[in-house]
Amino acid sequence: MLDPRTARPFPIVAAEAVRDTQMRGNVRHATEVIQNKRARVVAERGDWQALREAGKRLREHAIRNMDAYLLEFERNCTRAGGTVHWARDAAEAQAIVVKLASEAVGASAGTPTAGRPAPGEVIKIKSMTTEEIHLNGALEAAGIRPYETDLAELIIQLGQDQPSHIVVPALHKNRQQIREIFRREMQLPELGETPQELAEAARQFLREKFLRVETAISGANFLIAETGGVCVVESEGNGRMCLTLPKTLITIAGIDKVVARFRDLEVLVQTLPRSATGERMNPYNSIWTGVRPGDGPQNFHVVLLDNGRTDVLADEPARQTLHCIRCGACQNACPVYRETGGHAYGSVYAGPIGAILTPQLLGMQHAQSLPYASSLCGACYEVCPVKINIPEVLIHLRSRVVKEQAASISGRLHPEALAMRAAASVFRSERRFRAAQRAGRMAMKTMARDDGAGQPWIRSLPGYLGGWTSVRDLKAMPKQTFREWWEQRPHRTADGQDRNKPGVPDHPTGTTKQPPASVESA
Amino acid sequence: MPRHALRLGGILQVALFITCYNDTLFPECGKSVVRVLERLGHTVEFPAGQTCCGQMHANTGYRDEALPLVARFVEQFAHAEAVVIPSSSCVTTIREQYPSMATELEERGGHAGLSRAVHDLLPRVFEFSEFLTKRLGLADVGAYYPHRVTYHASCHGLRALGLGDGPVDLLRAVGGIELVTLPNVERCCGFGGTFAVKNAAVSGAMLAEKVRDVQNTGAEICCACDNSCLMHIGGALHRQSTGIRTVHLAEILAAEEGDPV
Amino acid sequence: MNADARSVVLGRIRAALNDHPQADAAQLNAEWLALPRDYNQQGHLTEAERLDLLEDRLHDYGAEVTRVAGHEVAAAIAAVLAMRGNRPTLMPQGFPAEWTPENAALTMDDTFSTRELDRFQGVVTGATAAIAETGSLVLQDVAGQGRRAGTLIPDFHLCVVRAEDVVENVPQAFARLAATPTLPTTFVSGPSATADIEMTRIKGVHGPRFLHVLLVDG
């Protein structure tokens, strides 16, 4: 189970993941295909940057006024016949859903319809929020069997696996691996391995369940305050089946899913599919409001989940994390995710968005290695349809991790912390910096060996820096630093005259303006 | 050999911020920057009190340790007509993080006017290639470099600074050069500062892909605007005895006909 | 417990947003109206270009498109159904009489159960709007389109779209929907599909696998 509270640190799991060449090949292939499709459909929109800006601003507006908009949503949803529940954390959400599902399942078991009765079963649409709160385990513990109906989630569920991507949760599996799971779990020994055959097997496997099971559980892409409506976007039609056919529908949504008005969707339903799957529009968008007599479930519940989101909200520099619309574009663009896949992140939210969301949802108590699981290359920010500056949030969270560590003696005595504080002291003084350069040169000299071409290189560094020389050499320090060279060269003034300025200058040379004093602070 | 015809805006007094790692490990880069700027007729000064921009500390989470370096940088460079820095990532730190860090320092007391000073200074701070292409409006700086070269676009240069085609335009104008395009040029090499050490395995996997791409170009030289990426890429090229060398863009632009090859 | 959770969560939100003054309805409205919307909201195509683009995008999705004149709709429906073997086909309440052919295969929806719906091979409906840029059909629970299950369970969807209901882009579609935002609404963009297996796009998973659009022009 992907639980960030018990997951091992990212560098350790990631080091194992990069040795799984099959998984890496699958992830590379999938992310490259989506990225190329995305690039094509984004390029055809001359107004893409305007859509991103609009998306950012309307998400920001909704998040900064979240209380007002959630209350408006609750009012309108209730008026339309829905029931709104609030959950402080995962356990509370589990309890609410299990209770509602048990009641619904009990009701339908007592009144068999044209088909067989459906005791103890629910059908589910792919929902990262339900993964986040580990809902399936709670349902099973209460004697209710959840059927995942999204193809990827079905692969994950039947294979007793874990999702590794927000949009394409089984992208780490290839067709042969999926065939083996389906053969075993659906008892189809003759099943072929083309994607068509595999999808057809899933269709047959699930069709009967759609027609039989009378309770469904979904997530939500957007909650519309103005109308009390809910929007779910999907591709396969399993979502429509779950949203439309059952008698009871239970929707779980993070409180961050709220948008102000119906019209705001005109931006988000343009940017979400293009970013998520590289389509101009995904096959199905469903929008419904409460209960509609004669159309869809007559018993409708929405569970609004906090589970750490208000902690994210409270940290102003990181608040933008909540603007996320779960498109997964940052995962596809991330060069780190490309090498490790999603499981290394120890959370259902993998990749760059997971690296910022997961530790915050857990109050920075866990997953402290995740903000460091990035080279800060910025590819995530560039593709984000609501312009979340993920590198900026990563850096902010790193400073929170350091502050938290500094609160303990062992944290303050950590070799990295000691080295960083020593380096900071060096950089605060030109004199100490020069001394450190000299000391570094001597230390490197003892470690360097001639590479056969007359150049001194270091093949192995000790301790914390050993990670560097695991795959690369380091060129030893040259005999002269730049500033030593500068001080020895003949200097040229603005009028082109050469003048020699030996010694250590305390202030900039060759300027007619007021020179700054050399800064020496301890 | 000043190239007055190519110069915009007259003679500039350029203050060089060499950066701590170039100063210590890559002095040739700084010498080359000086050579190019002086060849173009500008005057270079080197404020001696400079040390480090604070990038490593800020990006690793040691913000408190980075803060004094903001004040230091401003004191050293506030007077400059233009500040030139041969490192995209350091320029990114200065542009993106200094404003909020200066505000924080001011709020803590003792640094009155620092935010204003940062705000005033930032428009005069340039990455080296950016200074040539955007501030001076140049492509041809009179260089000669008869080698097969590929250009690695560092992420900070590409995305944070938006250097665009600037560095490639400069390279195209170099005499004798054979420029080959690096496939997947927008993909990170896996350096990422302390990332390379803290996540050595992933960094190594990213590096392996980059090294493969570099090798596939058949280039003798891989150049970039950041010696940090190059230290990382070059370290692997050396470990694998590929024979491919890494050099900073400034070293190529500094080379002239008649230089020893 | 739940009432308590509500006040606790709302209290946390207010505390978290204490850097941002709580806005009243008028301020919220003003703030929302001031949001930037510099993306395309107007169309720039002629009607003919718009219809061509829609047809092109529908073809992209593997849908069939037939252009018909208003008086030809009934005959076209009859022909398409005949082509598909006159198998049992559902028709929503309120489907326009002038579009309805004499055809034994057509049955009016009448609160059928899910399993009864499963006996229909096809469904014929109108649409509230169609979006040319994205090849989307917008369906709502209104006369002539009917409840959502009707266009979901049968494997073949024949959709009649009037030229005047074709808009160029998504914002124009939302402008049309502004009067009825609380109706059950479904955007259909091509037949159901998945790319969950090695990113290979496969047409037809759970929703209708076959989509045929009659585009009524003139």
Short mmCIF file of C-alpha atoms in Angstrom, two decimals, chain A residues 17-170:
data_model
loop_
_atom_site.label_atom_id
_atom_site.label_comp_id
_atom_site.label_asym_id
_atom_site.label_seq_id
_atom_site.Cartn_x
_atom_site.Cartn_y
_atom_site.Cartn_z
CA ALA A 17 13.46 1.69 -9.30
CA VAL A 18 16.15 2.81 -11.74
CA ARG A 19 17.40 -0.77 -11.84
CA ASP A 20 13.99 -2.00 -13.08
CA THR A 21 14.65 -1.66 -16.80
CA GLN A 22 11.26 -3.11 -17.81
CA MET A 23 9.37 -0.56 -15.72
CA ARG A 24 11.58 2.29 -16.91
CA GLY A 25 11.02 1.31 -20.52
CA ASN A 26 7.24 1.24 -20.00
CA VAL A 27 7.26 4.63 -18.25
CA ARG A 28 9.50 6.22 -20.89
CA HIS A 29 7.29 4.99 -23.69
CA ALA A 30 4.03 6.13 -22.09
CA THR A 31 5.24 9.56 -21.01
CA GLU A 32 6.80 10.23 -24.41
CA VAL A 33 3.60 9.34 -26.24
CA ILE A 34 1.48 11.61 -24.04
CA GLN A 35 3.99 14.44 -24.18
CA ASN A 36 4.09 14.37 -27.96
CA LYS A 37 0.29 14.34 -28.21
CA ARG A 38 0.07 17.15 -25.70
CA ALA A 39 2.60 19.24 -27.57
CA ARG A 40 0.58 18.89 -30.78
CA VAL A 41 -2.78 19.95 -29.33
CA VAL A 42 -1.26 22.73 -27.24
CA ALA A 43 0.60 24.15 -30.24
CA GLU A 44 -2.64 24.51 -32.20
CA ARG A 45 -4.08 26.83 -29.54
CA GLY A 46 -2.84 30.34 -30.16
CA ASP A 47 -4.48 31.36 -26.88
CA TRP A 48 -2.80 28.68 -24.75
CA GLN A 49 -0.97 31.12 -22.50
CA ALA A 50 -4.15 33.14 -22.01
CA LEU A 51 -5.98 29.94 -21.05
CA ARG A 52 -3.24 29.07 -18.56
CA GLU A 53 -3.39 32.52 -17.03
CA ALA A 54 -7.17 32.43 -16.83
CA GLY A 55 -7.01 28.95 -15.28
CA LYS A 56 -4.48 30.06 -12.72
CA ARG A 57 -6.45 33.10 -11.73
CA LEU A 58 -9.83 31.44 -11.46
CA ARG A 59 -8.35 28.60 -9.39
CA GLU A 60 -6.60 31.14 -7.18
CA HIS A 61 -9.87 33.03 -6.77
CA ALA A 62 -11.75 29.88 -5.75
CA ILE A 63 -9.05 28.73 -3.32
CA ARG A 64 -8.68 32.13 -1.67
CA ASN A 65 -12.41 32.24 -1.09
CA MET A 66 -12.82 28.56 -0.40
CA ASP A 67 -15.07 28.85 2.64
CA ALA A 68 -17.60 31.04 0.88
CA TYR A 69 -17.65 28.86 -2.20
CA LEU A 70 -17.93 25.57 -0.31
CA LEU A 71 -20.91 26.95 1.59
CA GLU A 72 -22.47 28.09 -1.66
CA PHE A 73 -21.86 24.65 -3.16
CA GLU A 74 -23.40 22.97 -0.14
CA ARG A 75 -26.47 25.21 -0.26
CA ASN A 76 -27.10 24.64 -3.96
CA CYS A 77 -26.34 20.94 -3.96
CA THR A 78 -28.67 20.41 -1.00
CA ARG A 79 -31.42 22.44 -2.62
CA ALA A 80 -31.11 20.20 -5.69
CA GLY A 81 -31.64 17.07 -3.61
CA GLY A 82 -28.06 16.07 -2.77
CA THR A 83 -26.68 15.50 0.72
CA VAL A 84 -23.35 17.10 1.66
CA HIS A 85 -21.04 15.59 4.29
CA TRP A 86 -17.80 16.97 5.69
CA ALA A 87 -14.78 14.93 6.70
CA ARG A 88 -11.81 16.22 8.65
CA ASP A 89 -9.52 13.35 7.72
CA ALA A 90 -9.23 10.03 5.92
CA ALA A 91 -10.68 7.99 8.78
CA GLU A 92 -13.74 10.20 8.98
CA ALA A 93 -14.28 10.06 5.22
CA GLN A 94 -13.92 6.28 5.26
CA ALA A 95 -16.48 6.00 8.02
CA ILE A 96 -19.00 8.22 6.21
CA VAL A 97 -18.65 6.35 2.91
CA VAL A 98 -18.77 2.92 4.51
CA LYS A 99 -21.92 3.89 6.41
CA LEU A 100 -23.63 5.31 3.31
CA ALA A 101 -22.57 2.37 1.15
CA SER A 102 -23.72 -0.14 3.75
CA GLU A 103 -27.13 1.51 3.93
CA ALA A 104 -27.44 1.64 0.16
CA VAL A 105 -26.26 -1.92 -0.33
CA GLY A 106 -28.60 -3.12 2.41
CA ALA A 107 -31.51 -1.35 0.75
CA SER A 108 -30.90 -2.86 -2.65
CA ALA A 109 -30.26 -6.31 -1.18
CA GLY A 110 -33.74 -6.16 0.32
CA THR A 111 -35.41 -5.22 -2.95
CA PRO A 112 -34.02 -7.30 -5.78
CA THR A 113 -34.69 -5.78 -9.18
CA ALA A 114 -34.89 -7.38 -12.60
CA GLY A 115 -31.43 -8.78 -12.15
CA ARG A 116 -29.94 -10.48 -9.17
CA PRO A 117 -29.72 -8.56 -5.90
CA ALA A 118 -26.42 -6.92 -5.24
CA PRO A 119 -25.45 -7.41 -1.63
CA GLY A 120 -22.09 -6.00 -0.64
CA GLU A 121 -20.94 -4.56 -3.94
CA VAL A 122 -20.11 -1.08 -5.20
CA ILE A 123 -18.74 0.11 -8.53
CA LYS A 124 -16.08 2.81 -8.56
CA ILE A 125 -14.79 5.44 -10.95
CA LYS A 126 -11.07 6.13 -10.87
CA SER A 127 -10.48 8.58 -8.06
CA MET A 128 -7.13 9.55 -6.62
CA THR A 129 -8.94 10.95 -3.60
CA THR A 130 -10.34 7.52 -2.75
CA GLU A 131 -6.83 6.10 -3.23
CA GLU A 132 -5.49 8.81 -0.92
CA ILE A 133 -7.83 7.73 1.88
CA HIS A 134 -7.40 3.99 1.13
CA LEU A 135 -11.13 3.60 0.76
CA ASN A 136 -11.11 0.14 -0.83
CA GLY A 137 -9.50 -1.41 2.22
CA ALA A 138 -12.11 0.19 4.48
CA LEU A 139 -14.97 -1.04 2.27
CA GLU A 140 -13.57 -4.57 2.19
CA ALA A 141 -13.19 -4.55 5.96
CA ALA A 142 -16.91 -3.70 6.16
CA GLY A 143 -17.81 -6.59 3.86
CA ILE A 144 -18.40 -4.47 0.77
CA ARG A 145 -16.60 -5.42 -2.41
CA PRO A 146 -15.49 -2.44 -4.53
CA TYR A 147 -15.08 -2.97 -8.27
CA GLU A 148 -12.75 -0.56 -9.99
CA THR A 149 -14.19 0.17 -13.44
CA ASP A 150 -11.52 2.33 -15.06
CA LEU A 151 -9.39 0.01 -17.18
CA ALA A 152 -6.13 1.09 -15.57
CA GLU A 153 -7.58 0.89 -12.07
CA LEU A 154 -8.96 -2.56 -12.89
CA ILE A 155 -5.47 -3.65 -13.92
CA ILE A 156 -4.13 -2.26 -10.65
CA GLN A 157 -6.86 -3.85 -8.55
CA LEU A 158 -6.72 -7.29 -10.17
CA GLY A 159 -2.92 -7.23 -10.13
CA GLN A 160 -2.89 -6.21 -6.45
CA ASP A 161 -0.68 -3.33 -7.57
CA GLN A 162 -0.56 0.38 -6.77
CA PRO A 163 -1.25 3.36 -9.05
CA SER A 164 1.86 5.05 -10.39
CA HIS A 165 0.34 7.98 -12.30
CA ILE A 166 -2.59 10.33 -11.70
CA VAL A 167 -4.16 9.93 -15.13
CA VAL A 168 -2.78 6.63 -16.40
CA PRO A 169 -2.32 4.68 -13.17
CA ALA A 170 -1.07 1.48 -14.82
#
